[in-house]
PDB file of C-alpha atoms in Angstrom:
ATOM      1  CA  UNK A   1      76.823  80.329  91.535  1.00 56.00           C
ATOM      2  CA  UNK A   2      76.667  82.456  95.075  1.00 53.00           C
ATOM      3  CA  UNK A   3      79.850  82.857  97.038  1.00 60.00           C
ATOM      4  CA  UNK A   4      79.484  81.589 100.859  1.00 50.00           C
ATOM      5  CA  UNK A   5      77.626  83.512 102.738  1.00 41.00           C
ATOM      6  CA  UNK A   6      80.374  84.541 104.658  1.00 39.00           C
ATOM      7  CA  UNK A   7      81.701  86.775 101.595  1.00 38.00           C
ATOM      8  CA  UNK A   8      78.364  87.777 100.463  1.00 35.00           C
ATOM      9  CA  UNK A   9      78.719  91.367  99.207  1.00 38.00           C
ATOM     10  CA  UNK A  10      76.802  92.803  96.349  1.00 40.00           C
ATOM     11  CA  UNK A  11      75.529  96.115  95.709  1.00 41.00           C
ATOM     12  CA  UNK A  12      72.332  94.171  94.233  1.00 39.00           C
ATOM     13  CA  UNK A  13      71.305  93.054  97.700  1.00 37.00           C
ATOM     14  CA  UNK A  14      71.516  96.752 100.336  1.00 34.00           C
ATOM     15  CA  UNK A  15      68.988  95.219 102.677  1.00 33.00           C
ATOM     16  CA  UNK A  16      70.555  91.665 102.655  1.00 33.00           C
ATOM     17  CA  UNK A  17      73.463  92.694 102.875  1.00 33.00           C
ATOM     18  CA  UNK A  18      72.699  95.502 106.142  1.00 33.00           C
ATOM     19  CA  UNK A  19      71.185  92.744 107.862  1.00 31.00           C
ATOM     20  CA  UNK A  20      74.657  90.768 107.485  1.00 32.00           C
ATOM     21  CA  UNK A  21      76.648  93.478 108.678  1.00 34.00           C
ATOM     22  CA  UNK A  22      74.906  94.126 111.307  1.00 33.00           C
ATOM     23  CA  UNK A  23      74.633  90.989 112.649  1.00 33.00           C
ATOM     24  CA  UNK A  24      78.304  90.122 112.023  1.00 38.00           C
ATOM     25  CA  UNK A  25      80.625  89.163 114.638  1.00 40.00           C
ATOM     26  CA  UNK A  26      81.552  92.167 117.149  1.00 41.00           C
ATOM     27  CA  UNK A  27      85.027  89.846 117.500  1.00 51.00           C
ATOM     28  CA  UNK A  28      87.453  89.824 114.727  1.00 72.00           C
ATOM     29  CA  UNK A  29      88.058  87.565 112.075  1.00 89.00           C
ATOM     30  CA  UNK A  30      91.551  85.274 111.416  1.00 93.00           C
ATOM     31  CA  UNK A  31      92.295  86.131 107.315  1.00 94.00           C
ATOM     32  CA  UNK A  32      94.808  84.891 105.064  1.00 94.00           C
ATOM     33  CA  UNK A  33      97.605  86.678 103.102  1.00 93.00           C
ATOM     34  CA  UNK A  34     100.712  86.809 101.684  1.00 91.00           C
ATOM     35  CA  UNK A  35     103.384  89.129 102.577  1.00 90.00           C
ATOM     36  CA  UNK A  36     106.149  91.044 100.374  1.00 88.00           C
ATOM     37  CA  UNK A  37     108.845  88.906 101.539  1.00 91.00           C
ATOM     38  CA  UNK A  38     106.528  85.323  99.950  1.00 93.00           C
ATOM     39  CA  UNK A  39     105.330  84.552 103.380  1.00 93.00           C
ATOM     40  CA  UNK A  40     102.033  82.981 103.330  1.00 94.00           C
ATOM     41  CA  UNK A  41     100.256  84.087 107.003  1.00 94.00           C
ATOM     42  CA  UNK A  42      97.012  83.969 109.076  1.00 95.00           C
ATOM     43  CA  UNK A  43      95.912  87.049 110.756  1.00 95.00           C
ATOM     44  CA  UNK A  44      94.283  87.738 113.804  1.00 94.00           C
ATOM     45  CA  UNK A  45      92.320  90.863 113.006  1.00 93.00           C
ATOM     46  CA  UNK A  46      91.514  91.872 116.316  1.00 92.00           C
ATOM     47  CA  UNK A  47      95.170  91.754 117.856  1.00 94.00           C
ATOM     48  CA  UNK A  48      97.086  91.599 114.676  1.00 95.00           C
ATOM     49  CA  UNK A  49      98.659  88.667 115.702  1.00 95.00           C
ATOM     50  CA  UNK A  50     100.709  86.616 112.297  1.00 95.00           C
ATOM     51  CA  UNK A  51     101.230  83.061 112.464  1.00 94.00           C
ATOM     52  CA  UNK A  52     103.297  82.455 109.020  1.00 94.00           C
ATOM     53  CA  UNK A  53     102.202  79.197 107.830  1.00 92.00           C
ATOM     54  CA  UNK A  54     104.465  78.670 104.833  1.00 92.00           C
ATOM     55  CA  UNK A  55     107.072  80.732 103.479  1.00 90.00           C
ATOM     56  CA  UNK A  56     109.788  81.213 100.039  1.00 92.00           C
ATOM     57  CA  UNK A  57     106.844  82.302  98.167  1.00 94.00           C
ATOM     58  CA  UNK A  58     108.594  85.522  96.950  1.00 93.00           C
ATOM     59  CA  UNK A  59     107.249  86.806  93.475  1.00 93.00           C
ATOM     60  CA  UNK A  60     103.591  84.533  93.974  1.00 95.00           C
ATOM     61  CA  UNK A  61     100.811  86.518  94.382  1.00 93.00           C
ATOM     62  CA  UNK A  62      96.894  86.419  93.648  1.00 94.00           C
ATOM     63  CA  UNK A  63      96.245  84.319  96.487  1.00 94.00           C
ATOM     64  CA  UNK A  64      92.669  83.081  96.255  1.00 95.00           C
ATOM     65  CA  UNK A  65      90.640  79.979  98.856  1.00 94.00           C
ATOM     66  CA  UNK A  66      88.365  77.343  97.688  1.00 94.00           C
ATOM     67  CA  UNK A  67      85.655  77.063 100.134  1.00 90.00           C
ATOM     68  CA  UNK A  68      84.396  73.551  98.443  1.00 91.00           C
ATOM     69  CA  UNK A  69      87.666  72.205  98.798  1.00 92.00           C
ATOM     70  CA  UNK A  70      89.605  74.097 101.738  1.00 92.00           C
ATOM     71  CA  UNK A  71      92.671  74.838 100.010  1.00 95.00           C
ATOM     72  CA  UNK A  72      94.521  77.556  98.309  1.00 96.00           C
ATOM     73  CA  UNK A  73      95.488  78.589  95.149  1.00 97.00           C
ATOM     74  CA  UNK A  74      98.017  81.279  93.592  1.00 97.00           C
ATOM     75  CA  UNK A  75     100.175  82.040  90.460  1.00 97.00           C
ATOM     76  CA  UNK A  76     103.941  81.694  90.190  1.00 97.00           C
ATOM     77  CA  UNK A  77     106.254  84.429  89.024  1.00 96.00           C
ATOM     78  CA  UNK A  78     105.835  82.727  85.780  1.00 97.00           C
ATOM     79  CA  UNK A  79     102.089  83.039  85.989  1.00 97.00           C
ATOM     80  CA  UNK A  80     101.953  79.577  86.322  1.00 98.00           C
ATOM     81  CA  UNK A  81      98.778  78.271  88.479  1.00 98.00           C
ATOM     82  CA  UNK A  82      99.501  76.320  91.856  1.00 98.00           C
ATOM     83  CA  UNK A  83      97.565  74.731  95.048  1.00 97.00           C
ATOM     84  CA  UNK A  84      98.812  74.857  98.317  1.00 95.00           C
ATOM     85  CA  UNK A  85      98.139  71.635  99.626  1.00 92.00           C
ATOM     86  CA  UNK A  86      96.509  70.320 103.044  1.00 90.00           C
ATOM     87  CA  UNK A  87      99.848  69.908 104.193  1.00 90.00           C
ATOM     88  CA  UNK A  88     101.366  73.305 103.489  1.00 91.00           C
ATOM     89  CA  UNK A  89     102.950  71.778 100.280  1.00 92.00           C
ATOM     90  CA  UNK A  90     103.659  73.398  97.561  1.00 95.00           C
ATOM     91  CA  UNK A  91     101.666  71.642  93.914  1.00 96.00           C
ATOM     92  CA  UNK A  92     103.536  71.471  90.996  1.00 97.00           C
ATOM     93  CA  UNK A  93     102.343  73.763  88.731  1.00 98.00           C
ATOM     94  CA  UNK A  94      99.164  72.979  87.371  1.00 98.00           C
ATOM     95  CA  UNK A  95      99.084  74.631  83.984  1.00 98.00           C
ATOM     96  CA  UNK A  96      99.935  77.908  82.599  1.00 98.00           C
ATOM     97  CA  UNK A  97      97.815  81.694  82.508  1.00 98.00           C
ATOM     98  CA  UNK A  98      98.084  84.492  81.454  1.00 97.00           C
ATOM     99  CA  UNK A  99      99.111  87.717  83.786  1.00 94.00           C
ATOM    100  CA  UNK A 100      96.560  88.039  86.056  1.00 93.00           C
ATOM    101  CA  UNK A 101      95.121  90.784  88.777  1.00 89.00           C
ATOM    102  CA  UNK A 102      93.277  88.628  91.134  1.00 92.00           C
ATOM    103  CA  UNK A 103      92.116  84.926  91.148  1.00 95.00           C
ATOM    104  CA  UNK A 104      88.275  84.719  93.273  1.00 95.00           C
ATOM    105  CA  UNK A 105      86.248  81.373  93.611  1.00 94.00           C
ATOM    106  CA  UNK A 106      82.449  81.326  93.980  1.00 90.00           C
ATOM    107  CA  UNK A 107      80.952  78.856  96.477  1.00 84.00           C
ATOM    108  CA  UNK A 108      80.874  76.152  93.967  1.00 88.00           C
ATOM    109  CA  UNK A 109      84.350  76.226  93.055  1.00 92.00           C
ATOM    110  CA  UNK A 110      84.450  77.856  90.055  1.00 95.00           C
ATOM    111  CA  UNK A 111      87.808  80.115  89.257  1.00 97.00           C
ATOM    112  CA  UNK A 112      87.395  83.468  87.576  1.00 97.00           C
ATOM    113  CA  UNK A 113      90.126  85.833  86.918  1.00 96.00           C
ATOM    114  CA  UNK A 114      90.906  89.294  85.655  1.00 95.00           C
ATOM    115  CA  UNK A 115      93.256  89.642  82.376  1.00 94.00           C
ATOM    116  CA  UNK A 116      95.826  91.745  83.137  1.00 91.00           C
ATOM    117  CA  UNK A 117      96.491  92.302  79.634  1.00 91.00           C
ATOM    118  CA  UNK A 118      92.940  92.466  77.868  1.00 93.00           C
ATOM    119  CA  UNK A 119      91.198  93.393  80.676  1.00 92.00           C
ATOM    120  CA  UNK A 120      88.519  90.494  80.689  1.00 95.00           C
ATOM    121  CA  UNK A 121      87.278  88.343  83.185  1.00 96.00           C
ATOM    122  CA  UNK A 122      88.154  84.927  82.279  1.00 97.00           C
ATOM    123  CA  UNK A 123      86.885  81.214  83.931  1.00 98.00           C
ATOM    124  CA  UNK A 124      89.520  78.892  84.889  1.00 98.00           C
ATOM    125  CA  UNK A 125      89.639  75.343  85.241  1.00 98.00           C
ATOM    126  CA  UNK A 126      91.562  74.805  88.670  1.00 97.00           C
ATOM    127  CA  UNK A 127      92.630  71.737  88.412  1.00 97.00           C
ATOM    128  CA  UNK A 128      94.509  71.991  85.119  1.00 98.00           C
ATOM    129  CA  UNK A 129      94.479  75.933  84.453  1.00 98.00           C
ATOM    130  CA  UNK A 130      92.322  75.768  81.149  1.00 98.00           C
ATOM    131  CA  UNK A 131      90.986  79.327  80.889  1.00 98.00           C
ATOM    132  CA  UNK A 132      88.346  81.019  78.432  1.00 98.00           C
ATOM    133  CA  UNK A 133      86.838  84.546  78.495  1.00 98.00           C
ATOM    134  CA  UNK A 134      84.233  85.763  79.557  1.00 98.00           C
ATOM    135  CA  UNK A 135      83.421  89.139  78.628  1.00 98.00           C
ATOM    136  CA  UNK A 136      85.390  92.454  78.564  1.00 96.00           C
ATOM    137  CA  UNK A 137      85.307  94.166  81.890  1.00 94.00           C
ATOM    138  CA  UNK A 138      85.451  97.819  80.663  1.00 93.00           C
ATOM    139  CA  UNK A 139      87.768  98.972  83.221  1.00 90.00           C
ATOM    140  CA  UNK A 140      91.606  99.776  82.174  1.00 83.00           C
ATOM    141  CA  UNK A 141      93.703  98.204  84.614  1.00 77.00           C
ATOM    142  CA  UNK A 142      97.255  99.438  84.200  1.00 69.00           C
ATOM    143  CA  UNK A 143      98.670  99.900  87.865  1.00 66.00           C
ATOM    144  CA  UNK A 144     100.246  97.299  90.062  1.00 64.00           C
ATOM    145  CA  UNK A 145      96.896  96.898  91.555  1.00 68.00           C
ATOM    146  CA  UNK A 146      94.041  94.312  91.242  1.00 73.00           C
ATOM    147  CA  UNK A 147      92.101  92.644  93.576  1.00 85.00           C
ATOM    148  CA  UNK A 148      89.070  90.077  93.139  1.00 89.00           C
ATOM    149  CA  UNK A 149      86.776  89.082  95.908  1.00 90.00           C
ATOM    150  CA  UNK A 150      83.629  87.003  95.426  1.00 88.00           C
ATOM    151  CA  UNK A 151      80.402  89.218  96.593  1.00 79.00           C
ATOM    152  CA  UNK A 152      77.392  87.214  96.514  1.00 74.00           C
ATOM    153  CA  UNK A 153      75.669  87.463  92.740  1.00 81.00           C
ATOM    154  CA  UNK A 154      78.751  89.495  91.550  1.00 90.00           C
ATOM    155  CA  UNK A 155      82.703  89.741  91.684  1.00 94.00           C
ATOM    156  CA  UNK A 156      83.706  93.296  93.708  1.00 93.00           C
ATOM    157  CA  UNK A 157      87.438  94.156  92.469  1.00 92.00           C
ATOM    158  CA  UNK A 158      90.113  97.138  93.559  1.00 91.00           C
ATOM    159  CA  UNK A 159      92.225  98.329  91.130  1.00 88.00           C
ATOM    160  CA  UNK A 160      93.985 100.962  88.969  1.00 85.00           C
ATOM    161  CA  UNK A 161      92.066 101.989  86.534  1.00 78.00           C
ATOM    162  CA  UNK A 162      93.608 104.108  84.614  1.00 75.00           C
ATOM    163  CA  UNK A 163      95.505 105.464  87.422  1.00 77.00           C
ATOM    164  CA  UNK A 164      92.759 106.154  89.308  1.00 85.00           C
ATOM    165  CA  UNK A 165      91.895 103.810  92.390  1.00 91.00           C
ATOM    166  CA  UNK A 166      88.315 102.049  91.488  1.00 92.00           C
ATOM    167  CA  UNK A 167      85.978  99.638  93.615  1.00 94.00           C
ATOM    168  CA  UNK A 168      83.918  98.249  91.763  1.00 94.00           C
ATOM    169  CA  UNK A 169      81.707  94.897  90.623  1.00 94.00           C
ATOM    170  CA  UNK A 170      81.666  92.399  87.894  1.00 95.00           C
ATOM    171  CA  UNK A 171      79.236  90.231  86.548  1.00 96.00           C
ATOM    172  CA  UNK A 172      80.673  86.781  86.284  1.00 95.00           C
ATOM    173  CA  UNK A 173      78.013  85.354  83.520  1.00 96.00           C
ATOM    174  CA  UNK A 174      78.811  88.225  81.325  1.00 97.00           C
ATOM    175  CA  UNK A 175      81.917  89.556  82.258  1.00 97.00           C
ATOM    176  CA  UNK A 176      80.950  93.376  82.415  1.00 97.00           C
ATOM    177  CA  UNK A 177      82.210  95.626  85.425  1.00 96.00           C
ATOM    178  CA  UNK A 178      80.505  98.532  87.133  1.00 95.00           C
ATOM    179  CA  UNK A 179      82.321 101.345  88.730  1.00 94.00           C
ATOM    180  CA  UNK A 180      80.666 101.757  92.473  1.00 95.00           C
ATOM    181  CA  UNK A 181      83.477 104.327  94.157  1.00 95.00           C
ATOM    182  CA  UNK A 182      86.869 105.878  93.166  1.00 93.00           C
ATOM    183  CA  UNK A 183      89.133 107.044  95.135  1.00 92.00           C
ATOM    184  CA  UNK A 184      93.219 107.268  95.719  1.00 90.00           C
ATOM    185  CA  UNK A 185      92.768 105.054  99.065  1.00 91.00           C
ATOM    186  CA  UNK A 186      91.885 102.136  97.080  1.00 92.00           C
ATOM    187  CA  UNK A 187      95.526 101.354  95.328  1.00 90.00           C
ATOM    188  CA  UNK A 188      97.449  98.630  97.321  1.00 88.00           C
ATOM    189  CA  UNK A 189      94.687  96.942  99.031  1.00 91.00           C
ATOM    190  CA  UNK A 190      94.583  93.148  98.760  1.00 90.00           C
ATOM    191  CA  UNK A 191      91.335  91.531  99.739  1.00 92.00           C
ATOM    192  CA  UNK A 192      91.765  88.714 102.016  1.00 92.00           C
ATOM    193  CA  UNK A 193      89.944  85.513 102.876  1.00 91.00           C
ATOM    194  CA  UNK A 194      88.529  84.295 106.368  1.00 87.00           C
ATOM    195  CA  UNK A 195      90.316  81.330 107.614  1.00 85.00           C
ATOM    196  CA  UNK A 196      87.902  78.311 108.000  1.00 74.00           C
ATOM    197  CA  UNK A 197      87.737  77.466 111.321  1.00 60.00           C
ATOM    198  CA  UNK A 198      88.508  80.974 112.598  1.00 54.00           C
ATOM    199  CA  UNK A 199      86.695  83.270 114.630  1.00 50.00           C
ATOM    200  CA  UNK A 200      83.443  83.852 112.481  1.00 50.00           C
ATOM    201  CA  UNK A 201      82.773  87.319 110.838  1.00 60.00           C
ATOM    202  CA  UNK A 202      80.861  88.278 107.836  1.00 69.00           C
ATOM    203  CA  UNK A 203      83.107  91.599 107.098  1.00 83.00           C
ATOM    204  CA  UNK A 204      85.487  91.869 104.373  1.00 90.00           C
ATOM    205  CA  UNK A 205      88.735  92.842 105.317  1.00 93.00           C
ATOM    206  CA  UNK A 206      91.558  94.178 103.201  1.00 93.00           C
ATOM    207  CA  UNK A 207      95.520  94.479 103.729  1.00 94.00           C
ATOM    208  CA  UNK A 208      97.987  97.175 103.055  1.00 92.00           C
ATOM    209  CA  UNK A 209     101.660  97.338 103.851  1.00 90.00           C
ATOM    210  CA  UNK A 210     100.656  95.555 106.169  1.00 91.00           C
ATOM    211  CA  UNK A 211      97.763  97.145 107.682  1.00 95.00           C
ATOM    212  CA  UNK A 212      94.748  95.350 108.258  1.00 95.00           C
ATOM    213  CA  UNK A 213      91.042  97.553 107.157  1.00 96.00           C
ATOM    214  CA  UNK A 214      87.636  96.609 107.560  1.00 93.00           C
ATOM    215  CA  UNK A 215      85.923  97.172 103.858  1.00 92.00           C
ATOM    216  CA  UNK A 216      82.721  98.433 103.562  1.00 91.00           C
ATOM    217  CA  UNK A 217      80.922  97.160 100.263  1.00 89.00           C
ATOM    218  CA  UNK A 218      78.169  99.456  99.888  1.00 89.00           C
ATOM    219  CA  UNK A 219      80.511 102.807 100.600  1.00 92.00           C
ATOM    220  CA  UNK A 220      83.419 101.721  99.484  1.00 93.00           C
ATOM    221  CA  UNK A 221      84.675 103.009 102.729  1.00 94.00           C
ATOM    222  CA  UNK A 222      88.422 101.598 104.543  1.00 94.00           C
ATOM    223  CA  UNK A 223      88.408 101.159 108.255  1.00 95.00           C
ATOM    224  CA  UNK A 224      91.726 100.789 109.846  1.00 96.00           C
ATOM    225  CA  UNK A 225      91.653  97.680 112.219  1.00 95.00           C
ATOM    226  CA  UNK A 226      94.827  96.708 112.908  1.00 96.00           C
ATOM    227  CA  UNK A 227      98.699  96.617 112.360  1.00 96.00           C
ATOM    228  CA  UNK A 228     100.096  93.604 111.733  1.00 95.00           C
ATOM    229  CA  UNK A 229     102.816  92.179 114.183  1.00 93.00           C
ATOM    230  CA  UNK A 230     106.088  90.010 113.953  1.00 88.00           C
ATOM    231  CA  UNK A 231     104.771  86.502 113.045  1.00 88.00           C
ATOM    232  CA  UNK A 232     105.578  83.797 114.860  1.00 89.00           C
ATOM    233  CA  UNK A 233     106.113  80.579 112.730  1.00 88.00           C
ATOM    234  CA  UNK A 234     104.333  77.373 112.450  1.00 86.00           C
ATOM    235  CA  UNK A 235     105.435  76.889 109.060  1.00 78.00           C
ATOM    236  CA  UNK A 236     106.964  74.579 106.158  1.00 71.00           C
ATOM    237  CA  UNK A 237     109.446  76.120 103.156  1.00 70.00           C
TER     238      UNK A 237
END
């Protein structure tokens, strides 16, 4: 199934995909992350501007939205899945996975991840975590690294393969990955989702320590935007 538009990014579609960028917003976009500290925060990318919007998330990561549902979805410390729920509650956890690298929905809903461990892209059933493979990506992730992003007709990821810092794509019918670009600049980044109801934009941004960067999918290329300031709260433990 296609991602929303919004996120469409494949290296199958250049002229698409030129047209999209350059008739994206010339504003910024507000994005969603999580924080080292377990804070879960929107982002203003043009002033770098944090509201944190729930916090005591320390240890969760692979933070991933669901455009056909408008909520969020991430993994424990005990790689247990979870939702985030309209009203900034915390689920239970909905069932167990193995160590992941990045959790990415398509525009249908459907939950892929990347094996840590085996290095396969798997489909996961969100609402009770029931996973089965894929396919073997080919890549060796064994870094800290790993990031999943819908991209139209393909999944792009960042990672450490093999120490070296990769962008690249993954087919999610058959589970194989291409390298596009490697390069050192890549380890750390987490992709990051566009709010709904934020200020439209069809980039792709990514976060570092804290630093916001414009991602370019067809060179692979890392814009700094914007630092990210003190967040104010409008939040719920």
């Amino acid at each position: 199934m296609p991602c929303p538009r919004k996120h469409i990014l494949t290296p199958l579609a250049p002229l698409l995909l030129l047209t999209l960028l350059s008739l994206s917003s010339a504003f910024g976009a507000t994005i969603s992350m999580l924080d080292d500290v377990g804070r879960f925060k929107f982002v203003d990318t043009t002033t770098g501007f944090a509201t944190v919007k729930k916090f005591g998330l320390g240890g969760y990561s692979n933070l991933a939205f669901n455009s056909s549902n408008n909520l969020y979805y991430l993994t424990d410390p005990q790689n247990m899945l979870r939702m985030i729920t309209a009203d900034w509650v915390l689920s239970n956890p909905l069932g167990q996975l193995p160590q992941l690298k990045g959790l990415a929905f398509d525009g249908s809903g459907a939950l892929f991840g990347y094996d840590f461990d085996l290095d396969e892209l798997i489909s996961i059933d969100p609402n009770n975590a029931s996973y089965s493979s894929i396919g073997t990506t080919g890549f060796t992730l064994n870094g800290p690294g790993g990031q999943l992003k819908c991209g139209g007709t393909h999944l792009l990821v960042l990672l450490d393969n093999n120490g070296d810092g990769t962008y690249g794509s993954i087919d999610p019918t058959t589970g194989s990955g291409t390298t596009l670009f490697q390069d050192q600049s890549y380890l750390g980044h987490q992709f990051t989702d566009i709010v709904p109801g934020g200020i439209g934009s069809s980039d792709i941004f990514t976060v570092q320590a804290d630093n916001v960067y414009r991602f370019n999918p067809l060179t692979g290329s890392l814009d700094f935007i914007v630092a990210v300031q003190n967040p104010s709260c409008d939040c719920v433990p």
